[in-house]
GROMACS .gro file of C-alpha atoms in nm:
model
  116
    1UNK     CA    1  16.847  -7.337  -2.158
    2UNK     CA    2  16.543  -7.156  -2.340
    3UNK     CA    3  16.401  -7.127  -2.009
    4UNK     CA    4  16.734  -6.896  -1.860
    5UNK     CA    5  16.704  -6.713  -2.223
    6UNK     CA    6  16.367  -6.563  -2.117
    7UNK     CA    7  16.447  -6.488  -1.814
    8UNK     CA    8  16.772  -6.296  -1.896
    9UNK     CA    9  16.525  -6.122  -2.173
   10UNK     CA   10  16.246  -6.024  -1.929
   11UNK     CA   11  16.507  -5.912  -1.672
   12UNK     CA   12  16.667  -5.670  -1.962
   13UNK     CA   13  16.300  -5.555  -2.052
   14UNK     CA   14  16.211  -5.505  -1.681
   15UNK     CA   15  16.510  -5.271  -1.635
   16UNK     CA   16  16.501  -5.071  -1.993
   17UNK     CA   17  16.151  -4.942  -1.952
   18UNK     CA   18  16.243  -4.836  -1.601
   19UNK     CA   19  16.622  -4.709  -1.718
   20UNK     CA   20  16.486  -4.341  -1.675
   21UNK     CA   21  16.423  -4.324  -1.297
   22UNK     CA   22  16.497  -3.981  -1.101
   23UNK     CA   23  16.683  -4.053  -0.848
   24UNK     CA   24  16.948  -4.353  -0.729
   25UNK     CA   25  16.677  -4.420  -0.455
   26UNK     CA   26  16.468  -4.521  -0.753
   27UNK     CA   27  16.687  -4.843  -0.842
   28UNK     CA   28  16.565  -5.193  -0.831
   29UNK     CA   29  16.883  -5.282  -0.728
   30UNK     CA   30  16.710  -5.620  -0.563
   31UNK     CA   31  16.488  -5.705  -0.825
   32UNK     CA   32  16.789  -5.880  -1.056
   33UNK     CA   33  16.772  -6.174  -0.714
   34UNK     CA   34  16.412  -6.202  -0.774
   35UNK     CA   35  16.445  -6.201  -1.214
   36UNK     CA   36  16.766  -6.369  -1.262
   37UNK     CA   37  16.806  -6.755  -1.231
   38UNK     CA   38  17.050  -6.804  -0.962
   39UNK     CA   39  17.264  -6.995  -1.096
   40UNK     CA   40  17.350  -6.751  -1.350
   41UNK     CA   41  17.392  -6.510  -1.058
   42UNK     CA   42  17.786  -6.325  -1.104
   43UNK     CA   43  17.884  -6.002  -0.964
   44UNK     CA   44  18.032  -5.901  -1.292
   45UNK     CA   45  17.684  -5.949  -1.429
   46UNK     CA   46  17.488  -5.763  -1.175
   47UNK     CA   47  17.698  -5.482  -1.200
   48UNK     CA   48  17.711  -5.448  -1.576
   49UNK     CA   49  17.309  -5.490  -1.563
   50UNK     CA   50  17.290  -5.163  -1.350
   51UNK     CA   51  17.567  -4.946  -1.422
   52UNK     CA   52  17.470  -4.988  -1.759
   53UNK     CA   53  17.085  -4.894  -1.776
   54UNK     CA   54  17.077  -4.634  -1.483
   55UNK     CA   55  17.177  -4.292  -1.493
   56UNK     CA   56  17.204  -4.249  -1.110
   57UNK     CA   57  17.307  -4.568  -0.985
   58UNK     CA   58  17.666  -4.561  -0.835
   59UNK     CA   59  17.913  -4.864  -0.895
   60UNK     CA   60  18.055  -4.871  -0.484
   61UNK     CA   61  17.643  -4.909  -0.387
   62UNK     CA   62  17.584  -5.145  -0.668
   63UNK     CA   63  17.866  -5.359  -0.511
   64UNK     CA   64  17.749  -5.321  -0.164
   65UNK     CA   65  17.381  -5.410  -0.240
   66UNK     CA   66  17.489  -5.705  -0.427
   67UNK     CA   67  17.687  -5.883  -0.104
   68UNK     CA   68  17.447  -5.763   0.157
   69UNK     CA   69  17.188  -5.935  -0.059
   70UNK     CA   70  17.384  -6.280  -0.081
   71UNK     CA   71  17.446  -6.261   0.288
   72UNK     CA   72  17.056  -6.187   0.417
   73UNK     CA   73  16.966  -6.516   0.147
   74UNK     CA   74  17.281  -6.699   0.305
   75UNK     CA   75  17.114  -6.645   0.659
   76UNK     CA   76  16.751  -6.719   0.566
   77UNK     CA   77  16.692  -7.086   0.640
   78UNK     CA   78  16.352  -7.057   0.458
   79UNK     CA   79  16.567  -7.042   0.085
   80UNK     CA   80  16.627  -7.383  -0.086
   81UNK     CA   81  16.986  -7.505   0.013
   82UNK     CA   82  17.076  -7.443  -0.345
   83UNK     CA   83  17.020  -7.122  -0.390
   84UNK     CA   84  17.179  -7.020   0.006
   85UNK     CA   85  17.533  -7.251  -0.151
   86UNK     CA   86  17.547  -7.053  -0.498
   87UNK     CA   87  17.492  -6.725  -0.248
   88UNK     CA   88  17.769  -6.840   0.022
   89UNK     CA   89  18.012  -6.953  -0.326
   90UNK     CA   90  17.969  -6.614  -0.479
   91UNK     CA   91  18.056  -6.454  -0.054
   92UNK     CA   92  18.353  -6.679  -0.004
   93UNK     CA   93  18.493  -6.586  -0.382
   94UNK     CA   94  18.428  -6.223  -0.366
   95UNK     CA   95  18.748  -6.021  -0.442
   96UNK     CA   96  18.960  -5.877  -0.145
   97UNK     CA   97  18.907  -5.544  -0.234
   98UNK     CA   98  18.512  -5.514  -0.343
   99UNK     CA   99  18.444  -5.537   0.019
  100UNK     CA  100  18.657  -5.324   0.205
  101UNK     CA  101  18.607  -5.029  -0.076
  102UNK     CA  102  18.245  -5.003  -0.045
  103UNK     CA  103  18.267  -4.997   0.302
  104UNK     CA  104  18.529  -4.695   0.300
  105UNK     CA  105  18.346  -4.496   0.039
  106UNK     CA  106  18.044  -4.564   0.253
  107UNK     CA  107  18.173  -4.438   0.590
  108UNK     CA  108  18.362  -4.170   0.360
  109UNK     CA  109  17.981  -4.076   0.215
  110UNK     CA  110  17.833  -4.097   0.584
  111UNK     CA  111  18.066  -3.848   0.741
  112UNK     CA  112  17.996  -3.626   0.437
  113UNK     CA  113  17.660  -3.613   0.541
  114UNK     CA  114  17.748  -3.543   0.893
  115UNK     CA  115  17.966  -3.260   0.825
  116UNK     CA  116  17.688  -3.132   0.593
   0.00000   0.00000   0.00000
């Protein structure tokens, strides 16, 4: 629909102007939940949306940002039953490996930083 055109368009905008940021700390990485019509939500998508238009931002985050989003909107009770079913869908289809290699690269990351 026209509608999901300009919001696609002002999502692309949103994240152009602010392409430039400093630091991965700087990333929106929540605003494309807030921007995006859900049901146009894909991890694919998301991903691409990022990776693409930020210097800093780092694909195993990216992917870990994007489930850990879909679960808190899964859990909240106060989102339309809609939107918490296209979350849980996009949760219960994730790939088998998405999950478990963001969550080894970030313990990997974490004990980095420990040793450091």
């Amino acid at each position: 629909s026209s509608n999901t055109f300009f919001i696609m368009s002002i999502t692309t905008s949103t994240i152009n102007v602010r392409g430039n940021l400093s630091t991965s700390d700087d990333i929106p990485y929540t605003k494309y939940f807030e921007l995006c019509s859900y049901d146009n939500w894909s991890l694919h998508h998301y991903v691409s949306l990022i990776i693409d238009n930020y210097k800093f931002a780092r694909k195993d985050r990216t992917h870990q940002v994007f489930f850990m989003t879909l679960e808190s909107i899964n859990k909240n009770s106060s989102i339309s039953q809609d939107i918490r079913d296209i979350a849980q869908n996009l949760i219960k289809n994730r790939k088998p490996g998405t999950c478990t290699y963001w969550m080894r690269s970030s313990r990997n990351h974490a004990s980095t930083e420990m040793d450091a």
